XYZ file of C-alpha atoms in Angstrom:
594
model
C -26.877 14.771 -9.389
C -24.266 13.682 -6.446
C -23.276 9.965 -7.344
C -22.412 9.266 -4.080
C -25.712 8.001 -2.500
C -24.510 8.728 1.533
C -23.997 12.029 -0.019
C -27.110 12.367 -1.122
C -28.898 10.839 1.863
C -26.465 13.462 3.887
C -27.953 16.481 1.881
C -31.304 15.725 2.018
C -30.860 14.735 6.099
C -29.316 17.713 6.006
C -32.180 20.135 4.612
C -34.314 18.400 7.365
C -32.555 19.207 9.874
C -32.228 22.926 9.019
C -35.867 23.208 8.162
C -36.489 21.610 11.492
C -33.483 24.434 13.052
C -31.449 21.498 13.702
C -27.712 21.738 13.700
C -27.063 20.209 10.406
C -23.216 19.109 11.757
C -25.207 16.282 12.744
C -26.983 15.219 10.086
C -24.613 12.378 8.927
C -25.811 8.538 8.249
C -23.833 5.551 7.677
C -24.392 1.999 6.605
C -26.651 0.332 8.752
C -25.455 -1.907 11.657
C -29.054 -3.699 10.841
C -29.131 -4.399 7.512
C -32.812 -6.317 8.434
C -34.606 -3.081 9.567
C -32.863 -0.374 7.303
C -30.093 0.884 4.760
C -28.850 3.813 6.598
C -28.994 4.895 9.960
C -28.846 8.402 11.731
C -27.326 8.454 15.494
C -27.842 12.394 15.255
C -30.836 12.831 17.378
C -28.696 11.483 20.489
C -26.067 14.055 19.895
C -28.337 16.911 19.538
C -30.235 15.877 23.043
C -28.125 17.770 25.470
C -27.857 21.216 23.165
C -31.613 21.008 22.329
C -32.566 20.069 25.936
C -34.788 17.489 24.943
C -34.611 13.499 25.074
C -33.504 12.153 21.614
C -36.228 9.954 20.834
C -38.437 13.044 20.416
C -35.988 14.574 18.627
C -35.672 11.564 16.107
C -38.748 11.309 16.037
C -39.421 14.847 15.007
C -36.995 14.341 12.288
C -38.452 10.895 10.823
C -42.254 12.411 10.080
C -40.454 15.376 8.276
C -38.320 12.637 5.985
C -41.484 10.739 5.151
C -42.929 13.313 3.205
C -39.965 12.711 1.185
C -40.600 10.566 -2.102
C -36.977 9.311 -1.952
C -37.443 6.987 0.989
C -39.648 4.200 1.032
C -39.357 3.709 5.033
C -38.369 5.915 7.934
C -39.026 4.885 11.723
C -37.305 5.168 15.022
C -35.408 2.460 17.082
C -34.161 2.416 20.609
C -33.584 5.857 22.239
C -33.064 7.399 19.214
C -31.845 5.591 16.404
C -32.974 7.184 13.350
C -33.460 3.929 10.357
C -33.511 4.760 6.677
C -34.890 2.921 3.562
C -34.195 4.164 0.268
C -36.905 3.671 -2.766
C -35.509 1.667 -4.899
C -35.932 4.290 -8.153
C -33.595 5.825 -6.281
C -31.170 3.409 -5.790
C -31.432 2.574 -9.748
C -30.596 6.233 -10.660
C -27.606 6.092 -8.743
C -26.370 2.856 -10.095
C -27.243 4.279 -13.615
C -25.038 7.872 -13.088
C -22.579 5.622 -11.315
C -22.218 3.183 -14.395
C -21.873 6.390 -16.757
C -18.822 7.915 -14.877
C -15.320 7.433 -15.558
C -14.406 7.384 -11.391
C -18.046 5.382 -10.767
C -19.121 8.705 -8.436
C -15.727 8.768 -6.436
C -14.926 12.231 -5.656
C -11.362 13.432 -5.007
C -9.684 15.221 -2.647
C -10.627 18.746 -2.190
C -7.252 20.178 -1.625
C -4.675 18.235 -3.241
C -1.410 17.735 -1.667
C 1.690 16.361 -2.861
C 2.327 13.189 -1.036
C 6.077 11.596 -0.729
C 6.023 8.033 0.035
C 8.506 6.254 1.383
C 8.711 2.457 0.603
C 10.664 -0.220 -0.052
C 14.304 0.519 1.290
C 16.327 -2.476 0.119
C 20.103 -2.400 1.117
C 22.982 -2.119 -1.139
C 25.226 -5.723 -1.851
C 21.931 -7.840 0.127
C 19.203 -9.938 -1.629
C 15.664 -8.748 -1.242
C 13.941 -10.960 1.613
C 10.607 -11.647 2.934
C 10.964 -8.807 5.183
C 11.089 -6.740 2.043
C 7.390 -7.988 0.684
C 5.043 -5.678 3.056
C 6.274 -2.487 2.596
C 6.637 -3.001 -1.133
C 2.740 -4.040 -1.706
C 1.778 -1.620 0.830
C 3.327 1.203 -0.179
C 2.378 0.453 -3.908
C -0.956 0.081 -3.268
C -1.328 3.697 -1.291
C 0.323 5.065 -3.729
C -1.757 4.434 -6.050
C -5.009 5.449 -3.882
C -3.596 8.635 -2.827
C -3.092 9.229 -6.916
C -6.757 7.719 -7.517
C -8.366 10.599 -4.794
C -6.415 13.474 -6.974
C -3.016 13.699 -4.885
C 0.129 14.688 -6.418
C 2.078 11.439 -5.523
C 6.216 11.415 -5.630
C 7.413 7.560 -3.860
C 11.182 6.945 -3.217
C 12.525 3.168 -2.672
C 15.216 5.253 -0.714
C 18.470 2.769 -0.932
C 20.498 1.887 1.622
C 24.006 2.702 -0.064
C 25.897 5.162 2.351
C 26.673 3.278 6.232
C 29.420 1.519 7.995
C 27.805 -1.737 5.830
C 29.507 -0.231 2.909
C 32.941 0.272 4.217
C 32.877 -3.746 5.553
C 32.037 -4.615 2.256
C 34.789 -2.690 0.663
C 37.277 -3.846 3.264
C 36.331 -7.678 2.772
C 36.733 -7.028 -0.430
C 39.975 -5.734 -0.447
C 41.255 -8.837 1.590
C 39.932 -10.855 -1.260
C 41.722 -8.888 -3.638
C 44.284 -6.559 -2.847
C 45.571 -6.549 -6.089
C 42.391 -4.554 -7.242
C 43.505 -1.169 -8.510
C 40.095 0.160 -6.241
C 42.577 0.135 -3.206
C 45.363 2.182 -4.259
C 45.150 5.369 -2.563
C 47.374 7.300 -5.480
C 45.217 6.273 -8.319
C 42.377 8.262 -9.181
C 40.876 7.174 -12.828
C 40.593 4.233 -14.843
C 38.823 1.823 -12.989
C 37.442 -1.269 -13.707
C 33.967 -1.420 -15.357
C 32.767 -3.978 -13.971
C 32.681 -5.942 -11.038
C 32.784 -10.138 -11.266
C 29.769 -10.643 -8.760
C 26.153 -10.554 -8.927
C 24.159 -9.611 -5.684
C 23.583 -13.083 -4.152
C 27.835 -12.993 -4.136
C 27.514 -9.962 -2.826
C 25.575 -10.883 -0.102
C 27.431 -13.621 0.971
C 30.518 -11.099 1.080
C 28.739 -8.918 3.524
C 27.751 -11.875 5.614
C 31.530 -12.439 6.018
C 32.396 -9.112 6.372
C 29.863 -8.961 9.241
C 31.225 -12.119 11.130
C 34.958 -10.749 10.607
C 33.601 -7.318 12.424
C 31.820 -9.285 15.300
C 35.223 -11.082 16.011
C 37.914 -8.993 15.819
C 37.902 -5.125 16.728
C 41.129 -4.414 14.337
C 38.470 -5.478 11.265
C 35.962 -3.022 12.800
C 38.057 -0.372 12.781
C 39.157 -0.951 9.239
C 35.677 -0.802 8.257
C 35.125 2.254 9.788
C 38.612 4.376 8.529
C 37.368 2.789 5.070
C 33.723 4.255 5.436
C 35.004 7.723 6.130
C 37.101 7.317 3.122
C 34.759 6.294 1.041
C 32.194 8.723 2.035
C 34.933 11.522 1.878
C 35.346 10.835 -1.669
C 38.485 8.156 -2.160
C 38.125 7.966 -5.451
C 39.125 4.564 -5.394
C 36.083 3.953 -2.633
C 33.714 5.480 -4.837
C 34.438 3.395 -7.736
C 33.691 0.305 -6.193
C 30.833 1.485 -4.341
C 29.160 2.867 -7.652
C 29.819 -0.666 -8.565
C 28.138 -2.233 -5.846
C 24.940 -0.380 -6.132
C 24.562 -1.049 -9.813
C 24.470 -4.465 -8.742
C 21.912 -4.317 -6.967
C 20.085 -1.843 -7.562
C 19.115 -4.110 -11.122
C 18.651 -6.890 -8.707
C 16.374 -4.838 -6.832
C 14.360 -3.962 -9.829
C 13.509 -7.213 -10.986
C 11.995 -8.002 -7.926
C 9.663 -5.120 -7.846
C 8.971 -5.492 -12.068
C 7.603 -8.982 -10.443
C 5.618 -7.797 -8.092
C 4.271 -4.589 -10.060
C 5.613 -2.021 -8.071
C 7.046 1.531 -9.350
C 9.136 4.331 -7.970
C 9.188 7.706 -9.253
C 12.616 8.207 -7.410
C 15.681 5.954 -6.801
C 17.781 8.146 -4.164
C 19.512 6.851 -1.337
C 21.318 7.918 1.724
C 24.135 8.936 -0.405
C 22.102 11.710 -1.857
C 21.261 13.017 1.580
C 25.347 13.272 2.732
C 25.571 17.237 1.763
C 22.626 17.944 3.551
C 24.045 16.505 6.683
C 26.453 18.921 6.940
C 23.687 21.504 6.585
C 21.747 20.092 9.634
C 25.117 19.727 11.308
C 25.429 23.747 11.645
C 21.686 24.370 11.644
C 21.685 22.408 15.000
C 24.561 24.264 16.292
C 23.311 27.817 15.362
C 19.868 27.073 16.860
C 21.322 26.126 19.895
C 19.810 22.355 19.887
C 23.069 20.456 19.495
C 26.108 19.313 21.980
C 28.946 17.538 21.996
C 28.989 14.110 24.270
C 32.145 11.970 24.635
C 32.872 13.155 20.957
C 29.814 12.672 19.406
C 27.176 15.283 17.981
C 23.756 15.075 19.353
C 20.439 16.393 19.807
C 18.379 15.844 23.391
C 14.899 14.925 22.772
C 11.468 15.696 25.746
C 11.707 12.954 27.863
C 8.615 14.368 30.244
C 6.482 11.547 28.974
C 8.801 8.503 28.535
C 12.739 8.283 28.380
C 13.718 8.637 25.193
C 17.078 8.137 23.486
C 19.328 11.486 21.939
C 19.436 11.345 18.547
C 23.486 11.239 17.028
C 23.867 13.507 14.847
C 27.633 12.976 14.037
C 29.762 10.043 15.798
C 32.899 10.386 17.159
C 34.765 9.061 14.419
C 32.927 11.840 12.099
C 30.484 9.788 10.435
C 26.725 10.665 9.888
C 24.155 7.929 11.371
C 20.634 6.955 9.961
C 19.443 9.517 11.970
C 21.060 11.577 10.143
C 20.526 11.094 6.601
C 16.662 10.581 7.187
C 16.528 14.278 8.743
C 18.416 15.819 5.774
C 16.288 13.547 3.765
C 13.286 15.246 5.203
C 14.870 18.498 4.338
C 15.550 17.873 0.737
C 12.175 16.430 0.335
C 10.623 19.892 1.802
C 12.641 22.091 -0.160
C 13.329 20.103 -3.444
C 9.989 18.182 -3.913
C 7.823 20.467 -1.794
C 6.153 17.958 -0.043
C 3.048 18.515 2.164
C 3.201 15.555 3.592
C 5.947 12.606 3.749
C 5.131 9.199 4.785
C 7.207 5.956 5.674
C 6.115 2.656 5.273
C 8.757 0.391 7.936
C 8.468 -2.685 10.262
C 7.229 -1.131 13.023
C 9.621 -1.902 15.298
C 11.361 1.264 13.850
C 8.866 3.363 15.230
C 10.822 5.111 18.045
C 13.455 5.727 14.949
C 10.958 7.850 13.324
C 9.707 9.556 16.983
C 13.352 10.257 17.375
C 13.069 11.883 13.606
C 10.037 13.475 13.496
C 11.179 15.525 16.954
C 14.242 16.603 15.593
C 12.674 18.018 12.390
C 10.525 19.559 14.684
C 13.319 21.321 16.751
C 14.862 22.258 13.886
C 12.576 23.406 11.980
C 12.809 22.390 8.705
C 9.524 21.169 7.884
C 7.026 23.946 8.964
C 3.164 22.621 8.411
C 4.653 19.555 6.851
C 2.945 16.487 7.862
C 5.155 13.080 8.705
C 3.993 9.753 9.337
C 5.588 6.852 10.144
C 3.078 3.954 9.079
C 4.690 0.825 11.032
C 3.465 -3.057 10.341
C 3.753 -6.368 11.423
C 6.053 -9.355 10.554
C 5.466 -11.804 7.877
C 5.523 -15.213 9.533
C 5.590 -19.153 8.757
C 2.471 -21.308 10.064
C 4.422 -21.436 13.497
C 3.172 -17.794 13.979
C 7.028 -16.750 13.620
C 8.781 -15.000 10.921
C 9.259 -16.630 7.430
C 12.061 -18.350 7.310
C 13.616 -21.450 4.849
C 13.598 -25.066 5.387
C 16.852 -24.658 6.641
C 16.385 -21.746 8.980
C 17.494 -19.133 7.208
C 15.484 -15.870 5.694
C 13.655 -16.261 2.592
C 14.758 -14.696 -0.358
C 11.771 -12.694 -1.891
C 13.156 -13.998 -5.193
C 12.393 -17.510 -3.701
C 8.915 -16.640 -2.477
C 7.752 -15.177 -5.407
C 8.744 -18.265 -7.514
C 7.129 -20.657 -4.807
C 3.889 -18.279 -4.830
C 4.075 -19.163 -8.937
C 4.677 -22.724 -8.415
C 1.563 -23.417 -6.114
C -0.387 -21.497 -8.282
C 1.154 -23.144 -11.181
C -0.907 -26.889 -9.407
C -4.454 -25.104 -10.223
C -3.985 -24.211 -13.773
C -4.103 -26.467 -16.465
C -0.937 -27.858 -18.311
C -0.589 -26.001 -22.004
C -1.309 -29.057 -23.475
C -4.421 -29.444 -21.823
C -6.099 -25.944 -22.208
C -8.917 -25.353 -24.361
C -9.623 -22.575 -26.984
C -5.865 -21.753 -28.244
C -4.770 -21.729 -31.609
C -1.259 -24.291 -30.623
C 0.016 -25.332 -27.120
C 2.752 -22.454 -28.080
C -0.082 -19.580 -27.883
C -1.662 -21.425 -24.278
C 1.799 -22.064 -23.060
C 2.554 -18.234 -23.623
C -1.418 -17.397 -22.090
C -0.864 -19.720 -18.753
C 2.556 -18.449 -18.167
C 1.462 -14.787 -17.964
C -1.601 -16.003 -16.069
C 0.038 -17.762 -13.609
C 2.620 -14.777 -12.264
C -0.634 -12.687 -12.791
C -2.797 -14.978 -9.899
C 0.330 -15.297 -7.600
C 1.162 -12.047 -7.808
C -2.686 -11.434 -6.621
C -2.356 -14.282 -4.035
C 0.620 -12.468 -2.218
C -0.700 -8.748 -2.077
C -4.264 -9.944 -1.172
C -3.008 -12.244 1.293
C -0.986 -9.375 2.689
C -3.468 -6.721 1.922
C -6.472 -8.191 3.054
C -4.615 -7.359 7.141
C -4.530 -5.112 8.759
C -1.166 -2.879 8.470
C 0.372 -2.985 11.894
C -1.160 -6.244 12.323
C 1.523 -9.616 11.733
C 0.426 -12.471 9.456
C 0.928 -15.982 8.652
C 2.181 -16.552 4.612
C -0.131 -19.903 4.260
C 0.934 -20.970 1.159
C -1.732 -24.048 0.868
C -4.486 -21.312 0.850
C -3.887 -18.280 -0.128
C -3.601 -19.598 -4.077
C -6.770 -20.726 -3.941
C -9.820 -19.553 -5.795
C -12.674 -19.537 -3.235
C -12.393 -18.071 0.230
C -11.165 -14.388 1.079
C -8.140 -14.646 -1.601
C -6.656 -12.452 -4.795
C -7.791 -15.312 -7.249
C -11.201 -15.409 -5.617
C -11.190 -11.439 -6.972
C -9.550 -12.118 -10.048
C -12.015 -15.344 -10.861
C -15.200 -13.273 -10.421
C -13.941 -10.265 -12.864
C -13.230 -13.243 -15.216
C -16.458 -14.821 -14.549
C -18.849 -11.753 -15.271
C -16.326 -11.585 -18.507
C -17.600 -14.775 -19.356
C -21.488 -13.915 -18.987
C -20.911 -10.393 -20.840
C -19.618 -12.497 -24.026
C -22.551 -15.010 -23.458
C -24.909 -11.942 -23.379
C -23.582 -10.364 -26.897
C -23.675 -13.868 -28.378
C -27.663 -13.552 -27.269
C -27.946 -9.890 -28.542
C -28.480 -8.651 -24.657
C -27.061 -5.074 -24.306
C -26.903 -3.232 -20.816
C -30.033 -0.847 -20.473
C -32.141 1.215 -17.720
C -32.067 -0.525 -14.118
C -34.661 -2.007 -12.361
C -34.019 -3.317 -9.045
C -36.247 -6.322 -8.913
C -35.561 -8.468 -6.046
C -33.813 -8.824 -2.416
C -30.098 -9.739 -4.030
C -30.411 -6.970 -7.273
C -31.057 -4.380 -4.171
C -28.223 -5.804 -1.532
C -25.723 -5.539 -5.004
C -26.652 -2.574 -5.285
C -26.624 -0.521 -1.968
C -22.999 -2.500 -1.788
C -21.599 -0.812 -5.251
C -23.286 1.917 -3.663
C -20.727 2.284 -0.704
C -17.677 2.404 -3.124
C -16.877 6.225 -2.534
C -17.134 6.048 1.026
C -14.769 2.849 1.208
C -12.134 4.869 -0.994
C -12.044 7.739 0.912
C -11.790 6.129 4.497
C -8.932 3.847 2.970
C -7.027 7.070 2.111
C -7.781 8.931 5.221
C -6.562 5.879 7.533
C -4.020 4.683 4.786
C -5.384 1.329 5.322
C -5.512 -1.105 1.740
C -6.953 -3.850 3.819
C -10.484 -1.429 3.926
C -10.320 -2.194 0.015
C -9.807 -5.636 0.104
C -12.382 -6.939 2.655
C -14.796 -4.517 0.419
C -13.505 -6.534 -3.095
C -14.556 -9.654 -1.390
C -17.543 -8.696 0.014
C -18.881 -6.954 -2.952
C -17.761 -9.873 -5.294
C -19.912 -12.540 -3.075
C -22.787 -9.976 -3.473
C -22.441 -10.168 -7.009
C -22.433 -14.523 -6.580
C -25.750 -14.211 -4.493
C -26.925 -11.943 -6.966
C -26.312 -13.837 -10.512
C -27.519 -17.046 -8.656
C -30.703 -15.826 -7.572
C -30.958 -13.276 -10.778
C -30.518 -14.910 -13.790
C -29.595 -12.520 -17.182
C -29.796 -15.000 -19.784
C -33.237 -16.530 -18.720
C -34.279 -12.859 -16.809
C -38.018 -13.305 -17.223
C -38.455 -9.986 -19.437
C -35.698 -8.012 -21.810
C -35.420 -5.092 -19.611
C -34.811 -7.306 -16.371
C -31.819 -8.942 -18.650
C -31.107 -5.509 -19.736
C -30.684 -4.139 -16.081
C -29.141 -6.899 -14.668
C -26.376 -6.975 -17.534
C -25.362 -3.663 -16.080
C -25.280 -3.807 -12.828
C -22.802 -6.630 -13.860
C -20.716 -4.583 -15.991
C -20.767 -2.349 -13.045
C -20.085 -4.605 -10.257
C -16.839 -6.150 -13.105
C -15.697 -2.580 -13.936
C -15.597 -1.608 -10.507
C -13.917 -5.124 -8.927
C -11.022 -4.442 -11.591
C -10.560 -0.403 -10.331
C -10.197 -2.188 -6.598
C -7.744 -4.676 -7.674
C -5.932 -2.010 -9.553
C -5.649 -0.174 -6.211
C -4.579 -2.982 -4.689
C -1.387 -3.510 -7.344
C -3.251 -6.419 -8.412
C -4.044 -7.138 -12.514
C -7.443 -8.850 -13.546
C -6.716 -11.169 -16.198
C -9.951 -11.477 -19.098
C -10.248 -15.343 -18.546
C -8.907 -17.428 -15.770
C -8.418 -21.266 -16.193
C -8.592 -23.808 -13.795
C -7.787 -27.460 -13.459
């Protein structure tokens, strides 16, 4: 039996329609838009009208007294010119919630041709602290990852570092006023280096900040930074050192902030790895013909028959490969070495006519026949002032910071370790809350963020988004712990999860809403929208408080209504924590609260 309940509905719409010599390619329903007169509706009738020559409400019509012979629906009628409503029975709406409770994936199908997917996500800079800027693309990309994995995708993400620009050499060269004594510099020396580096990557960031005001005031400093990049990238060994140095640094910065918010790479390149391959799309340019030379510089012209659109530089006129660059041999080496199918980038989307530039270029090229790329763009994080995040004092906020402010809000809702209940010592609660606390923050950043949609900006309101009622992560997290709680209460009282019986108005509106699950999976990975998963979380977790208000499994009025209602809430709790998983978010057993 299909698990998926449109999918049955679909089938047996579909039989109808072919019996009838209907053109099943219409024989689709959805959730109805009027929950008060049906479950499902069918719009097919009105698309058939103009091929069938007759007006749709016969047509629907026709098609409704053929479905009522049909044991599986308990009502069928017509609405408006040809709006075809659906009931289920509700024996059939128990079997599915029965088949759906004794499968692994809960009836969610995967993919029928499985792709591998490279995601791009992430992209932190070498020698600069991770900022709020940093936090969308992180829990975003994290979270589709793991959807396009869930629907049977072959998944391969890539932080893709930052480590190879003109950034570098001002580093290097601020450096190298600060010490010139540093054996790094000497252009005759090419082994034993230094270690180690005395800096960790918040002095390293305030090095580049210099670096970057010396450039902006004084051209001579530029083009230091520039002869130094070349160097560097040509292989100084000196250069090299330091630089290998630099993204150590950082790169173990970088991973403690995404080990705190729960997000994995499979890869750690970075524009560094892509520098051969330039050279390769260098002379596959030339030999196709797409290429020129303009006041020194390499570059390719792009169709500007629909807008004007900028060239994209291949090589400057000092010899040095831009971003443009790198991300088209990136694209290359992605094709050939990881076979991708399809690549995507998660960015602000303000670099969106970076990746049209791209995207065209691969195109011309041709190194990524049948290849799909997408450039996924969103909006800005912002403060309550509708304007991007910044600190008290002005300045960008450190994710580091945010993440320990998100803990210390959350930290004002839980009790003190002293205070908690049911631990052996305050040692074992202190060790409990502590967990529990970067646990619910963690939750209360990606749902905030989550819950929007992608290219959509959003306010960071830190009074709210802790909080454990409303449209928030610990709202989720507090109702998997809750039905926790009443599974425990219903083993104390010998209650074990048995047949379904759908009783009454809230047991049936749970129901038809765990029902939708498959559906709300597979149009979040076909729009690569997470915020299609988190409005469903909350929705189906306030179905599941109307429900165990109105449906009580403790003081059910027989066994086998405790019995069915006990399952649909192991149901509704197993499925809650395979959302939140999707979401990068952890479901803690028991939640505590002041």
């Amino acid at each position: 039996m299909d698990l998926s309940l449109e999918k049955i509905i679909n089938n047996k719409l579909s039989q109808c329609f072919e019996k009838l010599g209907l053109n099943p390619q219409f024989a689709v329903v959805k959730v109805s838009d009027r929950p008060d007169l049906s479950d499902f509706q069918c719009n097919g009738a009105l698309a058939l009208a103009k091929s069938e020559h007759k007006n749709p409400r016969e047509i629907a019509t026709q098609i409704a007294a053929e479905l009522e012979k049909n044991s599986d629906f308990a009502k069928v009628s017509v609405d408006g010119p040809g709006f075809l409503n659906l009931t289920i029975n509700d024996s059939l709406l128990a079997k599915v919630m029965e088949n759906m409770s004794e499968d692994e994936r809960f009836g969610c199908e995967k993919v029928s041709t499985p792709k591998t997917v490279v995601l791009d996500f992430g992209a932190p800079n070498v020698a600069k602290e991770m900022h709020v800027g940093h936090l969308r693309s992180a829990v975003i990309g994290e979270s589709v990852q793991r959807i396009e994995r869930f629907v049977g995708n072959k998944v391969i993400s890539d932080t893709h570092l930052g480590d190879w620009g003109t950034p570098m050499g001002m580093i290097i060269s601020e450096i190298m006023l600060m010490h010139p004594e540093w054996p790094y510099f000497d252009d005759n020396k090419t082994e034993g280096f230094p270690e180690s580096l005395p800096y960790d990557v918040e002095e390293l960031t305030e090095i580049y900040k210099k670096a970057n005001a010396h450039c902006k005031e004084d051209e001579s400093a530029r083009q230091q930074a520039r002869i130094i990049t070349a160097k560097f990238q040509d292989g100084h060994p000196g250069y090299r050192a330091l630089w290998q140095h630099l993204r150590r640094i950082s790169v173990e910065a970088v991973k403690k902030n995404f080990d705190a918010l729960d997000v994995h790479f499979d890869l750690w390149l970075g524009e560094s790895d892509a520098h051969q391959t330039c050279y390769e799309i260098l002379k596959l340019a030339e030999e196709k013909g797409i290429s020129e030379k303009d006041d020194g510089a390499v570059i390719i012209r792009l169709d500007e028959s629909n807008k004007p659109k900028p060239p994209v530089i291949l090589q400057k006129s000092d010899g040095g490969f831009t971003y443009h660059t790198t991300d088209i041999a990136t694209v290359k080496m992605r094709v050939d070495d990881l076979k991708a199918d399809e690549i995507i980038y998660f960015t602000d989307k303000r670099q969106a006519l970076h990746f049209e530039q791209v995207f065209e270029a691969v195109e011309k090229l041709g190194i990524a026949p049948g290849v799909k790329l997408q450039h996924i763009g969103f909006g800005t994080v912002n403060g309550p002032d509708g304007k991007p995040f910044k600190t008290r004092d002005g300045g960008v906020m450190k994710l580091e910071d945010l993440i320990n402010m998100s803990k210390d809000k959350v930290r004002e809702s839980v009790p003190a370790p002293e205070e908690a209940e049911g631990f052996a010592s305050v040692e074992e609660a202190r060790k409990y809350i502590d967990n529990l606390v970067e646990e619910i923050a963690v939750a209360a950043m990606k749902f905030q963020d989550l819950k929007n949609n992608i290219a959509s900006g959003y306010a960071f309101e830190i009074d709210d988004f802790a909080k454990f009622d409303g449209k928030t992560g610990p709202y989720i997290q507090y109702a998997v712990a809750r039905i926790n709680s009443i599974m425990r209460k219903a083993e104390a009282a010998g209650i074990k999860p048995g047949k379904v019986i759908i009783s009454n108005k809230e047991e049936r509106e749970l129901a038809l809403k765990i029902a939708q699950l498959n559906t709300i999976i597979m149009r979040t990975h076909h729009d690569k929208e997470p915020s299609i998963i988190s409005d469903y979380a909350y929705t189906l977790a306030q179905a599941f408080s109307s429900f165990y208000n109105a449906a009580s499994i403790m003081n059910a009025e027989t066994p086998e209504l405790a019995a069915s209602r006990l399952r649909l809430a192991v149901l509704t709790r197993d499925i809650l924590k395979q959302l939140l998983y999707l979401l990068g978010i952890k479901a803690p057993e028991v939640m505590l609260k002041k």
